[in-house]
């Protein structure tokens, strides 16, 4: 599928080429979206209808993180996460739990004693186990798969310092996977990280998977978050990671895909503690409209990524976008606060964007070609 198909998709209007089905129906893998409470708590609404039509998997953007579920030891808040799961079940979607063990959005109490001193290894393990058992146990048989550990490796392939690693030791990841498996033996279990295109992180994560397989620790897939920009990372760098994962016997998932359309003010990372001061030059399109040439470049970037994903549909189990509309995206406030970004498939007005049309058409053409070839 070269320039021609892309150009064709770019000029056709959605109504002309697409029927009443959704983007998910053209995809050979699960097609998901991260949704915030505003969509599922007040469903049905315009956004929830878009989610139902175009996606068959959902991830909670923030509502199942430790800070949301267990703000104080032993005090669980289930009201919002219950509604999230009910929304997914009503629509027969694959529901993803995000995330059990992370150093961000995890309350301080997990890591300290009553007097403020650091909790020891046994206490941390007991708290981790209790949290995982409570959360995974509550949704046993209802959540398809869990991001068990999020963002533990640095770009060099080592575990970076964190209260979990420092307090428990390097086996904290394995323990988390074992506890999750105990709590729901049928749930899929994933490791999830950003910058998965870097050679170092790829090596570190692949090595972890290999060891888990050797020891019989369940791991089903590795999530490549894929917070991308217009200029990078290279498609081939992501592709190398997908191939490396396949070689050690796990699926790859694209778990948090978005493509920022703004000039990059920093290295590519999703580490939320890194920030950059506001500067007008990093926020050039404040009125909610992208210049046509940038819009095309942005659509082309998505098109190229999906072309590669579709080629690896035997290994890629799911592709999930990190948000529904541009107005929802975390990128409007990261790493520079108060910008207007355009990273997702639907505009601030809820209309389907050029990037979505191009990708949808590409997926349809790929499916047609496959069925003609009898594959
Ligand atoms: O999109 C999420 C944003 O609303 C939160 O403020 C932020 C806080 O940690 O988390 C964002 O989601 C992150 C995800 O949970 C893990 N990978 C990076 C994502 C973007 O920061």
Coordinates of C-alpha atoms and ligand atoms in Angstrom, one line a residue:
X1 CA 0.0 0.0 0.0
X2 CA 1.9 3.0 -1.2
X3 CA 1.4 6.7 -1.7
X4 CA -1.7 6.1 -3.9
X5 CA -3.8 4.4 -1.3
X6 CA -2.9 7.0 1.2
X7 CA -3.9 9.8 -1.2
X8 CA -7.1 8.0 -2.0
X9 CA -8.0 7.7 1.6
X10 CA -7.1 11.3 2.2
X11 CA -9.6 12.7 -0.4
X12 CA -12.5 10.5 0.2
X13 CA -15.1 11.4 2.7
X14 CA -16.0 8.8 5.4
X15 CA -19.6 8.6 4.2
X16 CA -18.6 7.7 0.7
X17 CA -16.4 4.7 1.6
X18 CA -17.5 3.4 5.0
X19 CA -20.8 1.9 6.0
X20 CA -22.4 1.6 9.4
X21 CA -19.6 -0.6 10.8
X22 CA -16.6 0.8 12.7
X23 CA -12.8 0.9 12.4
X24 CA -12.6 -2.2 14.6
X25 CA -14.4 -4.3 12.0
X26 CA -11.6 -3.7 9.5
X27 CA -8.8 -4.6 12.0
X28 CA -7.1 -8.0 12.3
X29 CA -6.3 -7.4 15.9
X30 CA -8.3 -6.0 18.9
X31 CA -8.7 -2.2 18.4
X32 CA -8.9 -0.3 21.7
X33 CA -9.1 3.1 23.3
X34 CA -8.3 4.5 26.7
X35 CA -11.3 6.3 28.1
X36 CA -11.7 8.7 31.0
X37 CA -14.6 8.7 33.4
X38 CA -16.4 11.5 31.5
X39 CA -17.2 9.0 28.8
X40 CA -18.3 5.9 30.7
X41 CA -19.9 7.5 33.8
X42 CA -22.4 9.5 31.7
X43 CA -23.0 7.0 28.9
X44 CA -24.7 7.1 26.5
X45 CA -23.3 10.3 25.1
X46 CA -21.7 11.3 21.7
X47 CA -18.3 10.0 22.8
X48 CA -19.5 6.7 24.2
X49 CA -21.3 6.1 20.9
X50 CA -18.1 6.6 19.0
X51 CA -16.3 4.2 21.4
X52 CA -19.0 1.6 20.9
X53 CA -18.9 1.9 17.1
X54 CA -15.2 2.0 16.5
X55 CA -13.5 0.0 19.3
X56 CA -13.8 -3.4 20.8
X57 CA -11.4 -3.0 23.8
X58 CA -11.2 -0.3 26.5
X59 CA -8.5 0.7 29.0
X60 CA -9.3 3.0 31.9
X61 CA -7.1 6.1 31.5
X62 CA -6.7 6.7 35.3
X63 CA -9.5 5.1 37.2
X64 CA -7.9 1.8 38.1
X65 CA -4.5 3.0 39.1
X66 CA -3.5 2.4 42.8
X67 CA -4.2 6.0 43.8
X68 CA -7.8 5.7 42.5
X69 CA -8.5 2.3 43.9
X70 CA -6.8 2.3 47.3
X71 CA -6.0 5.9 48.4
X72 CA -5.6 4.7 52.0
X73 CA -4.6 1.3 53.2
X74 CA -7.5 -1.1 53.2
X75 CA -9.9 1.6 51.9
X76 CA -11.0 0.7 48.4
X77 CA -13.1 2.8 46.1
X78 CA -14.8 0.7 43.5
X79 CA -17.7 3.0 42.4
X80 CA -15.9 4.3 39.3
X81 CA -14.1 1.2 38.2
X82 CA -17.3 -0.9 38.6
X83 CA -19.0 1.4 36.1
X84 CA -16.0 1.2 33.7
X85 CA -16.2 -2.6 33.8
X86 CA -20.0 -2.6 33.4
X87 CA -19.7 -0.3 30.3
X88 CA -17.2 -2.7 28.7
X89 CA -19.4 -5.8 29.5
X90 CA -22.5 -4.1 28.1
X91 CA -20.7 -3.6 24.8
X92 CA -19.0 -7.0 24.8
X93 CA -15.5 -5.4 24.8
X94 CA -12.2 -6.8 25.9
X95 CA -11.6 -5.0 29.1
X96 CA -8.0 -4.1 30.1
X97 CA -7.0 -3.4 33.6
X98 CA -4.4 -0.6 34.0
X99 CA -2.3 -0.8 36.1
X100 CA -1.4 -2.8 39.2
X101 CA 2.2 -1.9 40.1
X102 CA 3.7 1.4 39.1
X103 CA 5.8 4.1 40.9
X104 CA 3.5 6.9 39.7
X105 CA -0.1 7.5 40.9
X106 CA 0.6 5.2 43.8
X107 CA -0.1 6.6 47.3
X108 CA 2.9 7.2 49.6
X109 CA 1.4 4.9 52.3
X110 CA 2.4 1.9 50.3
X111 CA 6.0 2.6 51.0
X112 CA 6.3 3.9 54.5
X113 CA 5.6 2.8 58.1
X114 CA 3.2 4.8 60.4
X115 CA 6.2 6.8 61.8
X116 CA 7.2 7.8 58.3
X117 CA 10.3 5.5 58.0
X118 CA 10.7 3.3 55.0
X119 CA 8.7 0.1 55.0
X120 CA 10.8 -3.1 54.8
X121 CA 10.7 -5.8 52.0
X122 CA 8.2 -8.0 53.7
X123 CA 5.8 -5.2 54.4
X124 CA 6.0 -4.0 50.8
X125 CA 5.5 -7.5 49.4
X126 CA 2.4 -8.0 51.7
X127 CA 0.9 -4.6 50.6
X128 CA 1.6 -5.4 46.9
X129 CA 0.0 -8.8 47.3
X130 CA -3.0 -7.5 49.1
X131 CA -3.6 -4.8 46.5
X132 CA -3.3 -7.2 43.6
X133 CA -5.5 -9.8 45.2
X134 CA -8.2 -7.3 46.0
X135 CA -8.3 -5.6 42.6
X136 CA -7.8 -8.6 40.3
X137 CA -10.0 -10.7 42.6
X138 CA -12.9 -8.3 42.4
X139 CA -12.9 -8.5 38.6
X140 CA -12.0 -12.1 38.3
X141 CA -13.3 -13.5 35.0
X142 CA -14.4 -10.1 33.8
X143 CA -11.2 -8.3 33.0
X144 CA -9.5 -9.8 29.9
X145 CA -5.9 -8.7 30.7
X146 CA -3.9 -6.7 33.2
X147 CA -1.0 -4.3 32.8
X148 CA 0.7 -5.9 35.9
X149 CA 3.8 -3.8 36.0
X150 CA 4.2 -0.4 34.3
X151 CA 7.4 1.4 33.3
X152 CA 10.1 -0.4 35.4
X153 CA 13.0 -0.3 32.9
X154 CA 15.3 2.6 31.9
X155 CA 16.3 3.1 28.3
X156 CA 19.5 1.2 29.0
X157 CA 17.6 -2.0 29.9
X158 CA 18.1 -1.9 33.6
X159 CA 15.5 -1.4 36.3
X160 CA 15.4 2.2 37.3
X161 CA 15.3 3.3 40.9
X162 CA 11.7 3.3 42.3
X163 CA 10.2 2.6 45.7
X164 CA 9.2 -0.9 44.6
X165 CA 12.6 -1.9 43.2
X166 CA 14.5 -0.2 46.1
X167 CA 12.2 -1.6 48.8
X168 CA 11.7 -5.2 47.5
X169 CA 14.6 -5.8 45.1
X170 CA 14.7 -6.8 41.5
X171 CA 12.3 -9.6 41.9
X172 CA 9.4 -7.2 42.5
X173 CA 8.2 -7.7 38.9
X174 CA 8.1 -11.4 39.1
X175 CA 6.3 -11.3 42.4
X176 CA 3.6 -9.0 41.0
X177 CA 3.1 -11.4 38.1
X178 CA 2.8 -14.3 40.4
X179 CA 0.3 -12.6 42.7
X180 CA -1.8 -11.5 39.7
X181 CA -1.9 -15.1 38.4
X182 CA -2.9 -16.4 41.8
X183 CA -5.8 -13.9 41.9
X184 CA -7.2 -14.8 38.4
X185 CA -5.5 -17.7 36.7
X186 CA -7.4 -17.1 33.5
X187 CA -6.5 -13.4 33.1
X188 CA -3.8 -12.4 30.6
X189 CA -0.8 -10.6 32.1
X190 CA 1.2 -7.9 30.5
X191 CA 4.4 -5.8 31.1
X192 CA 3.9 -2.3 29.8
X193 CA 6.4 0.5 29.0
X194 CA 7.3 3.6 27.0
X195 CA 10.3 4.0 24.8
X196 CA 10.1 0.4 23.8
X197 CA 11.8 1.3 20.5
X198 CA 15.1 1.9 22.2
X199 CA 17.7 -1.0 21.8
X200 CA 18.5 -1.0 25.5
X201 CA 14.9 -1.3 26.8
X202 CA 14.1 -3.8 24.2
X203 CA 17.0 -6.0 25.4
X204 CA 16.1 -5.6 29.0
X205 CA 12.5 -6.5 28.6
X206 CA 13.1 -9.4 26.2
X207 CA 15.6 -10.8 28.7
X208 CA 13.0 -10.6 31.4
X209 CA 10.4 -12.4 29.3
X210 CA 12.9 -15.1 28.5
X211 CA 13.6 -15.7 32.2
X212 CA 9.9 -15.7 33.0
X213 CA 9.3 -18.3 30.4
X214 CA 12.1 -20.4 31.7
X215 CA 10.8 -20.3 35.3
X216 CA 7.1 -20.8 34.3
X217 CA 6.0 -17.3 35.3
X218 CA 2.9 -16.4 33.2
X219 CA 3.3 -13.4 30.8
X220 CA 1.2 -13.1 27.7
X221 CA 2.3 -9.9 26.1
X222 CA 4.5 -6.8 26.3
X223 CA 2.9 -3.4 25.7
X224 CA 4.7 -0.9 23.6
X225 CA 3.0 2.3 24.7
X226 CA 4.0 4.2 21.6
X227 CA 3.6 7.8 22.4
X228 CA 5.1 9.0 19.1
X229 CA 5.8 12.3 17.3
X230 CA 5.8 13.4 13.7
X231 CA 9.5 13.0 13.3
X232 CA 10.2 9.9 15.4
X233 CA 10.7 7.2 16.6
X234 CA 11.3 5.3 13.3
X235 CA 8.7 2.7 12.4
X236 CA 11.6 0.2 12.0
X237 CA 12.7 0.7 15.6
X238 CA 9.2 -0.3 16.9
X239 CA 9.2 -3.1 14.4
X240 CA 12.5 -4.5 15.7
X241 CA 11.0 -4.7 19.2
X242 CA 7.8 -6.5 17.9
X243 CA 10.0 -9.0 16.2
X244 CA 12.2 -9.5 19.2
X245 CA 9.1 -10.2 21.4
X246 CA 7.8 -12.7 18.9
X247 CA 11.1 -14.5 19.1
X248 CA 10.7 -15.1 22.8
X249 CA 7.1 -16.3 22.5
X250 CA 5.0 -13.4 23.7
X251 CA 2.5 -11.2 21.9
X252 CA 3.1 -7.5 21.3
X253 CA 0.5 -4.9 22.1
X254 CA 0.5 -1.3 21.1
X255 CA -1.1 0.0 24.3
X256 CA -1.0 3.8 24.4
X257 CA -0.7 5.0 20.8
X258 CA -0.8 8.7 20.0
X259 CA 1.0 10.9 17.6
X260 CA 1.7 14.4 18.8
X261 CA 1.4 17.0 15.9
X262 CA 3.3 19.7 17.8
X263 CA 7.0 20.6 17.6
X264 CA 8.9 18.5 20.0
X265 CA 10.4 20.3 23.0
X266 CA 12.1 17.4 24.7
X267 CA 13.3 13.8 24.2
X268 CA 10.6 11.3 23.5
X269 CA 9.4 10.0 26.8
X270 CA 6.2 9.5 28.6
X271 CA 7.8 9.8 32.1
X272 CA 5.3 12.2 33.6
X273 CA 7.7 13.8 36.0
X274 CA 9.7 15.3 33.1
X275 CA 8.3 18.8 32.3
X276 CA 9.2 21.7 30.0
X277 CA 8.5 25.4 30.4
X278 CA 5.8 26.9 28.2
X279 CA 7.0 28.7 25.1
X280 CA 4.8 30.1 22.3
X281 CA 6.9 28.3 19.7
X282 CA 5.9 25.0 21.1
X283 CA 2.2 25.8 20.7
X284 CA 1.8 27.1 17.2
X285 CA -1.9 26.1 16.4
X286 CA -3.9 27.3 19.3
X287 CA -7.2 27.8 17.5
X288 CA -8.0 24.1 17.2
X289 CA -7.2 23.8 13.5
X290 CA -4.0 22.2 12.0
X291 CA -2.5 23.6 8.8
X292 CA -3.4 21.2 5.9
X293 CA 0.2 20.1 5.3
X294 CA 0.7 19.2 8.9
X295 CA -2.6 17.4 9.0
X296 CA -1.4 15.3 6.0
X297 CA 2.0 14.6 7.5
X298 CA 0.2 13.5 10.7
X299 CA -2.1 11.2 8.8
X300 CA 0.8 9.8 6.9
X301 CA 2.6 9.0 10.1
X302 CA -0.3 7.0 11.5
X303 CA -0.7 5.3 8.1
X304 CA 3.0 4.2 8.1
X305 CA 2.7 2.9 11.7
X306 CA -0.5 0.9 10.9
X307 CA 1.0 -0.4 7.7
X308 CA 3.7 -2.0 9.8
X309 CA 1.2 -3.2 12.5
X310 CA -0.9 -4.9 9.8
X311 CA 2.2 -6.7 8.5
X312 CA 2.7 -8.1 11.9
X313 CA -0.9 -9.0 12.7
X314 CA 0.2 -12.5 13.7
X315 CA 2.2 -11.1 16.6
X316 CA 0.2 -8.0 17.5
X317 CA -2.8 -8.8 19.6
X318 CA -4.2 -5.3 20.2
X319 CA -3.7 -1.7 19.2
X320 CA -5.1 0.8 21.7
X321 CA -5.2 4.6 21.2
X322 CA -4.5 6.7 24.3
X323 CA -7.7 8.7 24.2
X324 CA -10.7 9.3 21.9
X325 CA -10.7 13.0 21.0
X326 CA -7.9 15.6 20.8
X327 CA -9.5 17.6 23.6
X328 CA -9.2 14.6 25.9
X329 CA -5.5 14.0 25.4
X330 CA -2.9 14.1 28.2
X331 CA -0.5 15.7 25.6
X332 CA -2.3 19.0 25.9
X333 CA -0.6 19.3 29.3
X334 CA 2.5 17.3 28.8
X335 CA 5.4 18.0 29.0
X336 CA 4.4 21.6 28.5
X337 CA 1.2 22.7 30.1
X338 CA -1.6 24.5 28.2
X339 CA -0.9 23.5 24.6
X340 CA -3.3 22.5 21.9
X341 CA -2.3 19.2 20.5
X342 CA -3.9 17.0 17.8
X343 CA -2.7 13.5 18.5
X344 CA -5.8 11.3 18.2
X345 CA -8.4 9.9 15.7
X346 CA -11.3 12.3 16.6
X347 CA -11.2 16.1 16.7
X348 CA -12.3 18.4 19.5
X349 CA -15.7 18.5 17.8
X350 CA -16.0 14.7 17.8
X351 CA -15.5 14.4 14.0
X352 CA -13.3 11.7 12.5
X353 CA -10.0 13.0 11.4
X354 CA -7.9 12.4 8.2
X355 CA -5.5 10.1 10.1
X356 CA -8.5 7.8 11.1
X357 CA -9.9 7.7 7.6
X358 CA -6.5 6.9 6.1
X359 CA -5.9 4.1 8.7
X360 CA -9.5 2.7 8.3
X361 CA -9.2 2.6 4.5
X362 CA -5.8 0.9 4.8
X363 CA -7.1 -1.8 7.1
X364 CA -10.1 -2.4 4.8
X365 CA -7.8 -2.7 1.7
X366 CA -5.5 -5.0 3.6
X367 CA -8.4 -7.2 4.6
X368 CA -9.8 -7.3 1.1
X369 CA -6.4 -8.2 -0.3
X370 CA -6.1 -11.1 2.2
X371 CA -9.5 -12.5 1.5
X372 CA -8.7 -12.4 -2.3
X373 CA -5.5 -14.3 -1.7
X374 CA -7.5 -16.8 0.3
X375 CA -5.3 -16.3 3.4
Ligands
LIG1 O1 -3.2 9.9 30.4 C1 -2.9 9.8 31.8 C2 -3.0 11.2 32.4 O2 -4.4 11.7 32.4 C3 -2.5 11.3 33.8 O3 -2.5 12.6 34.3 C4 -1.1 10.7 33.9 C5 -0.6 10.7 35.3 O4 0.3 9.7 35.5 O5 -1.1 9.3 33.3 C6 -1.5 9.3 32.0 O6 -1.4 8.0 31.5 C7 -0.1 7.4 31.5 C8 -0.3 5.9 31.6 O7 -1.1 5.6 32.7 C9 1.0 5.2 31.6 N1 1.9 5.6 30.5 C10 2.0 7.0 30.2 C11 0.6 7.6 30.1 C12 0.8 9.1 29.8 O8 1.4 9.8 30.8

